[in-house]
XYZ file of C-alpha atoms in Angstrom:
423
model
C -156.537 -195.903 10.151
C -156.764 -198.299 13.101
C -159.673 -197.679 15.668
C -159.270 -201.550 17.255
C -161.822 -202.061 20.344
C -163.164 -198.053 20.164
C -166.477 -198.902 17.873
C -168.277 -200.257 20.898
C -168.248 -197.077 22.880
C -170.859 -194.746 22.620
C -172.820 -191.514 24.464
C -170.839 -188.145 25.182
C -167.554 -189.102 27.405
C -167.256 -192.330 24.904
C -167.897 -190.324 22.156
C -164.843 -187.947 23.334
C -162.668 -190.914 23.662
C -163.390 -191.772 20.099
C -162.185 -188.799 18.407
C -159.209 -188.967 20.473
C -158.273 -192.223 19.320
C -158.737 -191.202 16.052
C -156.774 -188.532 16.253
C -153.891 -190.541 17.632
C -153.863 -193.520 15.027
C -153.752 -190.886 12.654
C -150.890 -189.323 14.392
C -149.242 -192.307 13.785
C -149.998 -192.304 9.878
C -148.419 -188.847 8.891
C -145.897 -187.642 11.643
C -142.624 -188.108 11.146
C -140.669 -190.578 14.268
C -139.664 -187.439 16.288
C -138.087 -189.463 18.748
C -136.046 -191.919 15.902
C -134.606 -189.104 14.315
C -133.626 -186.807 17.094
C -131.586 -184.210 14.860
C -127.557 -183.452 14.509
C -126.374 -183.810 18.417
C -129.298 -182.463 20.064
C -131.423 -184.194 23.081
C -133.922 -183.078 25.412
C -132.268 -181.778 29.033
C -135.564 -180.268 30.578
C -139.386 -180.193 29.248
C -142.518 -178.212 31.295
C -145.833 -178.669 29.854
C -148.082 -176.165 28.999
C -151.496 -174.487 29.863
C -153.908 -171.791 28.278
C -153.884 -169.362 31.147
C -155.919 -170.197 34.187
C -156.966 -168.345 37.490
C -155.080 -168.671 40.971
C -154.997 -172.422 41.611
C -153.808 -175.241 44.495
C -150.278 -173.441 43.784
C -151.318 -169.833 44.961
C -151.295 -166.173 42.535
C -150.327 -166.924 39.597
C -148.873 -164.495 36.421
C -150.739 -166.110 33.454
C -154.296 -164.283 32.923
C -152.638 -160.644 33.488
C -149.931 -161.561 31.393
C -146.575 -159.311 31.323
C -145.649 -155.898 29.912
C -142.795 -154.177 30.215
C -141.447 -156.097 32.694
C -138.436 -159.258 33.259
C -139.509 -162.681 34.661
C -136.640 -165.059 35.560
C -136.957 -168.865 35.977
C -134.855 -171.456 37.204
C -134.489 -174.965 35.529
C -132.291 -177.894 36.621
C -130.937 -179.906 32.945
C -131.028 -183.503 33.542
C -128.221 -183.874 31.452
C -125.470 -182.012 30.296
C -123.924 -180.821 26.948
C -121.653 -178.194 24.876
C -124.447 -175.635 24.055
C -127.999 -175.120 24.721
C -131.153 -173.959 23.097
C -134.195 -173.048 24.704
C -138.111 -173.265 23.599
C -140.592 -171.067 24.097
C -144.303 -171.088 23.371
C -147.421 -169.324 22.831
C -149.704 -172.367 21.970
C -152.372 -170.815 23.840
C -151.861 -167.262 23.091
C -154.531 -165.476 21.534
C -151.922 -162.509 19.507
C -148.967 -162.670 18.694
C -146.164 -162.805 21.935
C -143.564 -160.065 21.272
C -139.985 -161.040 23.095
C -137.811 -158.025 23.447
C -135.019 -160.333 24.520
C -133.980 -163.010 26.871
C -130.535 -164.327 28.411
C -129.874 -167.686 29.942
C -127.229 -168.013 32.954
C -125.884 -170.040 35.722
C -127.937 -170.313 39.013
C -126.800 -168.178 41.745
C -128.932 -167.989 45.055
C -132.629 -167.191 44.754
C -133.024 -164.522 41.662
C -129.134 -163.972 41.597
C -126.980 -165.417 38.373
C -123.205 -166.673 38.556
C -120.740 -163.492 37.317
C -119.264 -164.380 34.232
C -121.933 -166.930 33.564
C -124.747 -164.629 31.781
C -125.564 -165.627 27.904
C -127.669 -163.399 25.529
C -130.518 -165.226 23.636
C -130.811 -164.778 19.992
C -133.523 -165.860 17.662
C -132.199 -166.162 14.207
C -129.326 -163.528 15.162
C -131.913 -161.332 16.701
C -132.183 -160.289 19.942
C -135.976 -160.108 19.501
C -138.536 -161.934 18.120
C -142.760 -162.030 17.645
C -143.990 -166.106 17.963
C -147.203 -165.914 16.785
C -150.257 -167.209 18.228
C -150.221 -171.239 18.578
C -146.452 -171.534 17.492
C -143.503 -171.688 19.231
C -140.126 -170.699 18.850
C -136.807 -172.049 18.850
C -133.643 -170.053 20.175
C -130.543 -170.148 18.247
C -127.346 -172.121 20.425
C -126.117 -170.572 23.073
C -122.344 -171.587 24.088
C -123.230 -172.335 27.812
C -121.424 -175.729 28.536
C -123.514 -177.288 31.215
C -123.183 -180.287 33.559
C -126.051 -183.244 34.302
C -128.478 -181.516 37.273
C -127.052 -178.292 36.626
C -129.615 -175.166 37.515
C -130.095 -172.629 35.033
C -131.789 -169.373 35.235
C -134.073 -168.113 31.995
C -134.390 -164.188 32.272
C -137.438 -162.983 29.747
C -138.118 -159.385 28.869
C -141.372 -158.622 27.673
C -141.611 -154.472 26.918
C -144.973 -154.341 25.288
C -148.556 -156.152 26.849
C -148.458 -160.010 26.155
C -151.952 -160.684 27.227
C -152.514 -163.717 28.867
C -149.604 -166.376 29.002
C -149.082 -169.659 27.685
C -147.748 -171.172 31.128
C -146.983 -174.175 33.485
C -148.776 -173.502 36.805
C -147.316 -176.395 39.096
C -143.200 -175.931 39.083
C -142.835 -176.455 42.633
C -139.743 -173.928 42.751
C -139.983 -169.696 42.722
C -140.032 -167.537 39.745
C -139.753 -164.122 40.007
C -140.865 -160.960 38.267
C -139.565 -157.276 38.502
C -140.216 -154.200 36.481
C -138.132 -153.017 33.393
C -135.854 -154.746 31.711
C -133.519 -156.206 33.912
C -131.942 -158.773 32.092
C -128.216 -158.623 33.044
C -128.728 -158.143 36.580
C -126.444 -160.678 38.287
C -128.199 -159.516 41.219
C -131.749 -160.458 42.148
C -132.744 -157.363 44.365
C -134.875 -156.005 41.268
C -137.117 -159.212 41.233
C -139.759 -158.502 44.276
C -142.472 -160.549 43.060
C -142.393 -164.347 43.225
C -145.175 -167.153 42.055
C -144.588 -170.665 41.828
C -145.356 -171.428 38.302
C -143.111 -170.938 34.346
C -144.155 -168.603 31.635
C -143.623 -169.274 28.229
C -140.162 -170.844 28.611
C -141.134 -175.106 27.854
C -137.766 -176.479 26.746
C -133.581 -176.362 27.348
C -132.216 -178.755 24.623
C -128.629 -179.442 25.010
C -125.485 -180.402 22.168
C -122.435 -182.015 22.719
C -124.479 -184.642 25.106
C -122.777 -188.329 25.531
C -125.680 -189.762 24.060
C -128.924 -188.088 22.664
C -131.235 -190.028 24.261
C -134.026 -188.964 26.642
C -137.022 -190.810 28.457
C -140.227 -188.991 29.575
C -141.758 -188.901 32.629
C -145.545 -188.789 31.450
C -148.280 -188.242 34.145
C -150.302 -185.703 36.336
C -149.681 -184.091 39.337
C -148.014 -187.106 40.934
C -145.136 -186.916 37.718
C -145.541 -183.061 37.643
C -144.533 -182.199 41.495
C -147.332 -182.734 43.826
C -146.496 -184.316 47.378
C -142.900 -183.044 47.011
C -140.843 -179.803 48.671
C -140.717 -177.080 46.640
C -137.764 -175.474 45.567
C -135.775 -178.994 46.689
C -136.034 -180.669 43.146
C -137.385 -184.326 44.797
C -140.357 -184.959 41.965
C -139.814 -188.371 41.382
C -138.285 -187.887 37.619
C -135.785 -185.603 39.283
C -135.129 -188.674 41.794
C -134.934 -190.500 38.644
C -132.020 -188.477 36.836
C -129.958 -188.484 40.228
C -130.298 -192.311 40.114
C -129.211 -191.870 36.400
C -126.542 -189.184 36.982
C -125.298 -191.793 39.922
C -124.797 -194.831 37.919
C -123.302 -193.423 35.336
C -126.111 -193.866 32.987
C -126.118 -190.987 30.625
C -129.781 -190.562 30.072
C -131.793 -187.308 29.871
C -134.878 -187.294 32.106
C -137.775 -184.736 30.791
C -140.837 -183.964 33.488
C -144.343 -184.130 30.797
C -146.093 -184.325 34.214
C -149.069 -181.411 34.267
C -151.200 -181.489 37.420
C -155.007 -182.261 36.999
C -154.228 -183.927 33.675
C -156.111 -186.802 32.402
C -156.066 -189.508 29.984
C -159.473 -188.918 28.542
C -161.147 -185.297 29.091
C -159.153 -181.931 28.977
C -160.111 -179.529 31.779
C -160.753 -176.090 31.899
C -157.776 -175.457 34.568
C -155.542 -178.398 33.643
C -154.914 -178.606 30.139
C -155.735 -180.806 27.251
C -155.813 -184.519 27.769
C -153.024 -186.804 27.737
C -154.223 -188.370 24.482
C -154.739 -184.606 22.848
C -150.927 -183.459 24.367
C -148.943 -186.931 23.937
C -147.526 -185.628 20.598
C -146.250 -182.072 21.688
C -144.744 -183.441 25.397
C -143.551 -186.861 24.247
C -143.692 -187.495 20.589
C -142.019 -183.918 19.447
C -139.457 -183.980 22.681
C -135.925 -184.475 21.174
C -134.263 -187.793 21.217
C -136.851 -189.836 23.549
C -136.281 -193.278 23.048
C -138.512 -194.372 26.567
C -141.835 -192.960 28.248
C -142.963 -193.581 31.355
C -146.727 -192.925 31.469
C -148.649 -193.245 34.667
C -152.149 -190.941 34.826
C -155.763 -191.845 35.514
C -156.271 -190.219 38.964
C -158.004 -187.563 37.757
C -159.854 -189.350 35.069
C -161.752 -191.866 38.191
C -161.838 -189.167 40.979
C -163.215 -186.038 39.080
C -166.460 -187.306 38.550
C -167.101 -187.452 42.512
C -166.413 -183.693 43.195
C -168.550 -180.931 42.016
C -165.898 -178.177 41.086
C -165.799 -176.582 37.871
C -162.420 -177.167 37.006
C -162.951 -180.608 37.432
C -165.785 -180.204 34.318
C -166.565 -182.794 31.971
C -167.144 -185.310 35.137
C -170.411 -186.005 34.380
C -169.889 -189.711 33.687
C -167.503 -192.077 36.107
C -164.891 -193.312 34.040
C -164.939 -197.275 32.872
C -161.815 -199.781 33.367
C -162.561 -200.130 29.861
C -162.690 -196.962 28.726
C -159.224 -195.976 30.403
C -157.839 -199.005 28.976
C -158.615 -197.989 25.350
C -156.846 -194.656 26.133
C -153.702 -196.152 27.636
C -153.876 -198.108 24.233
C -153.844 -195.210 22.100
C -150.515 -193.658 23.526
C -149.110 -197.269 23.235
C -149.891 -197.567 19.212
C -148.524 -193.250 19.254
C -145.673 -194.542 20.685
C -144.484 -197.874 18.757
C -145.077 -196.010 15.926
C -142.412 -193.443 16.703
C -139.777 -196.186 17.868
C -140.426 -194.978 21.500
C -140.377 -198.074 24.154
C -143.060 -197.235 27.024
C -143.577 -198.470 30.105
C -147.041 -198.769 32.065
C -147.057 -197.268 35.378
C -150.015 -198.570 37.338
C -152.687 -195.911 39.139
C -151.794 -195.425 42.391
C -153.597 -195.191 45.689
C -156.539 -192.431 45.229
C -157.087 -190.439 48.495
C -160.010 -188.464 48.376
C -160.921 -189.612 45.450
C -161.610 -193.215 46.696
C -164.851 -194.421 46.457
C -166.965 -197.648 45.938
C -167.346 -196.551 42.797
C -163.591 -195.282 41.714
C -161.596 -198.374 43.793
C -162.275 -201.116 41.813
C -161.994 -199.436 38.820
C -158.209 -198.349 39.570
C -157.971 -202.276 40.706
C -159.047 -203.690 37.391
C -156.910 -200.961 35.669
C -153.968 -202.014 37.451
C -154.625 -205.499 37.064
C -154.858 -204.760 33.311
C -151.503 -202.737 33.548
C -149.615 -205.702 35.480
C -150.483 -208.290 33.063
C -151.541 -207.780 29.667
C -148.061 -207.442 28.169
C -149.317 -204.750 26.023
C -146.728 -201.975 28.070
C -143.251 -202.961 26.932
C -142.574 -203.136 30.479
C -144.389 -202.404 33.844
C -143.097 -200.947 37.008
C -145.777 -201.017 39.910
C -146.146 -197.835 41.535
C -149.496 -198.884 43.288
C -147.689 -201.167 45.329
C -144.450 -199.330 45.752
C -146.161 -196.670 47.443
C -149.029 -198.171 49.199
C -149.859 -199.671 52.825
C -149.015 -203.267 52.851
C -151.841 -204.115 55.399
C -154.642 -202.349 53.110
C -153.334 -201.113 49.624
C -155.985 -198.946 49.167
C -154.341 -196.362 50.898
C -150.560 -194.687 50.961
C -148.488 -195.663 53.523
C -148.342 -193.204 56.114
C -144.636 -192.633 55.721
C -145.373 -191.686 52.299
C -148.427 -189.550 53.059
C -148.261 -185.811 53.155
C -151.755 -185.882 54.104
C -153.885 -185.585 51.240
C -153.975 -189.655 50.664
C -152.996 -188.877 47.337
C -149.702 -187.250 46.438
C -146.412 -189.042 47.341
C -144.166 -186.932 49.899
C -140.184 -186.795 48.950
C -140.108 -190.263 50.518
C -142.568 -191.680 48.399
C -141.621 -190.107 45.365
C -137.524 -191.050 45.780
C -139.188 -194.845 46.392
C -141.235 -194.596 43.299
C -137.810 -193.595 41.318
C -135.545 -196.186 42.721
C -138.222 -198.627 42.004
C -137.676 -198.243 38.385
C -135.806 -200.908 36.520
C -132.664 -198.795 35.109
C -132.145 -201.813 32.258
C -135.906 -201.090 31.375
C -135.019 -197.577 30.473
């Protein structure tokens, strides 16, 4: 077991950043290369991190503490890649009983709730049309003969007849799910579903066959990666900018979101999930076929300390250059271990959560990022996104008005800033 440059740290947040480096080198010891040995002909084609379930959030009401029962809840996905066949995931990491499915189909996109005639799939689980994933596991669908193109939109329909409790969920999808009593699978129609939230249930993974290649790279990050700044419903986070440019230049490479707003490298959070050191193996290192990771997240990590809100809990401590560096460290050994290339994003311009204290902390991070060679390649967000005349702060074209979050301008820039050949 390695724990290079962690013994000097000490006192509580050090002392969490520790035991998460431990837990990471040893990662590396006995888990098998998940992204070497991607499996016969499958790759990743869409990913959503999860949550345990939370209360209504930045996004609105959300579904997750009431949970489901008797009742369908459709989502729409867009693949970043296309294949022969799919196969979908679904989770209950953070369930507390056992999640019984009563069955599920997977279609073709129509407008809002509505499905393409002709294009509806039942979902089988080991031949059966339901199935009980118990509590901390997830399940794998059997493939479903679905062909599907590169950005294609597909619509998950789950029907959940008996109480689920609260739900295993991603709260930020910046598009519209929808919910509507019964089981109401088949409908090609969407005039049953009269309930909408803007977050996924359950459903964290489309795997496709019959790719041209089964490779994948991972967007890893918070909000900024996950779909903050940009339009809902319009698909412009910048790893969907990312697969267009992909899709474009005939580059066939699957691009998989691992973004989850409010993360952070060092401290889970009561409202935004474990840590980016605690969920780097489930959203990167267990994805299928990743051969690249993008990882840009520390936002949170230097701003949460200056804002007394209890989601925002541990920020009792402001977060070292240091300390972040260790972490960044710890998901480059996780990753070189499992044959996955990753490339440093650098920490880009804070908003509200600049302060004396946090700027030259993200400045010496950034330096650290630029230079070190320890990334096996950079790309500078910091300065792709920020105002020229004081780079503290976004440009205003980019600026939604938070300071913080990219806007569909800044997000597309932050995309086509990427070095394809780096990929």
């Amino acid at each position: 077991m390695i724990l290079t440059g962690v013994a000097v740290f000490t006192g509580k947040r050090r002392l969490r950043l520790v035991v998460a480096v431990t837990t990471c080198t040893a990662l590396i010891g006995v888990a098998p290369p998940a992204g070497a040995h991607p499996g016969p002909g499958w790759v990743g084609a869409w990913t959503a991190p999860v949550e345990a379930a939370a209360p209504d959030g930045f996004e609105g009401p959300n579904w997750s503490r009431e949970g489901f029962a008797d009742q369908s809840v459709r989502q729409v996905v867009r693949v970043s890649t296309g294949g022969s066949a799919l196969r979908l995931r679904v989770s209950n990491v953070y369930g507390a009983a056992p999640l019984r499915l009563a069955g599920a189909t997977v279609a073709r996109s129509g407008h809002g709730a509505e499905l393409q005639p002709g294009s509806v799939r039942p979902v089988t689980f080991g031949s059966r049309v339901a199935t009980t994933v118990a509590a901390g596991r997830s399940a794998l669908t059997d493939p479903v003969h679905l062909p599907t193109r590169p950005l294609d939109r597909l619509t998950v329909t789950l029907y959940f007849a008996e109480p689920t409790g609260p739900a295993t969920f991603h709260e930020s999808a910046a598009t519209t799910t929808y919910r509507s009593a019964g089981d109401h699978r088949w409908d090609t129609g969407g005039s049953a579903y009269g309930e909408t939230t803007k977050s996924w249930y359950y459903l964290t993974g489309v795997d496709v066959s019959g790719a041209p290649r089964r490779d994948a790279v991972v967007a890893f990050g918070d909000s900024i990666t996950d779909s903050g700044g940009s339009t809902r419903g319009a698909d412009n986070r910048y790893p969907d900018e990312l697969a267009e440019r992909l899709v474009a230049a005939g580059v066939p490479l699957a691009v998989l979101n691992a973004g989850l707003s409010g993360n952070r490298v060092l401290n889970d959070s009561p409202c935004f999930g474990e840590s980016a050191l605690d969920r780097f193996q489930r959203d990167v290192l267990d994805q299928v076929g990743v051969r690249t990771v993008i990882v840009m997240e520390g936002v949170n990590d230097l701003g949460y300390p200056t804002w007394d809100f209890p989601c925002f809990e541990p920020n009792d401590e402001f977060v070292t250059a240091q300390q972040l560096i260790e972490g960044y460290r710890a998901l480059i050994r996780a990753a070189h271990a499992h044959g996955i290339r990753i490339i440093g994003g650098t920490v880009t311009p804070l908003g509200f959560f600049r302060t004396p204290d946090t700027e030259p902390v993200r400045i010496a991070v950034n330096e650290w990022i630029r230079t070190s060679g320890e990334y096996d390649a950079v790309v500078d967000f910091a300065r792709i996104v920020a105002d020229p005349k004081d780079p503290s702060l976004l440009l205003s074209d980019y600026d939604p008005g938070d300071g913080l979050h990219p806007n569909d301008l800044g997000l597309k820039a932050m995309a086509d800033a990427i070095d394809l050949a780096t990929l």
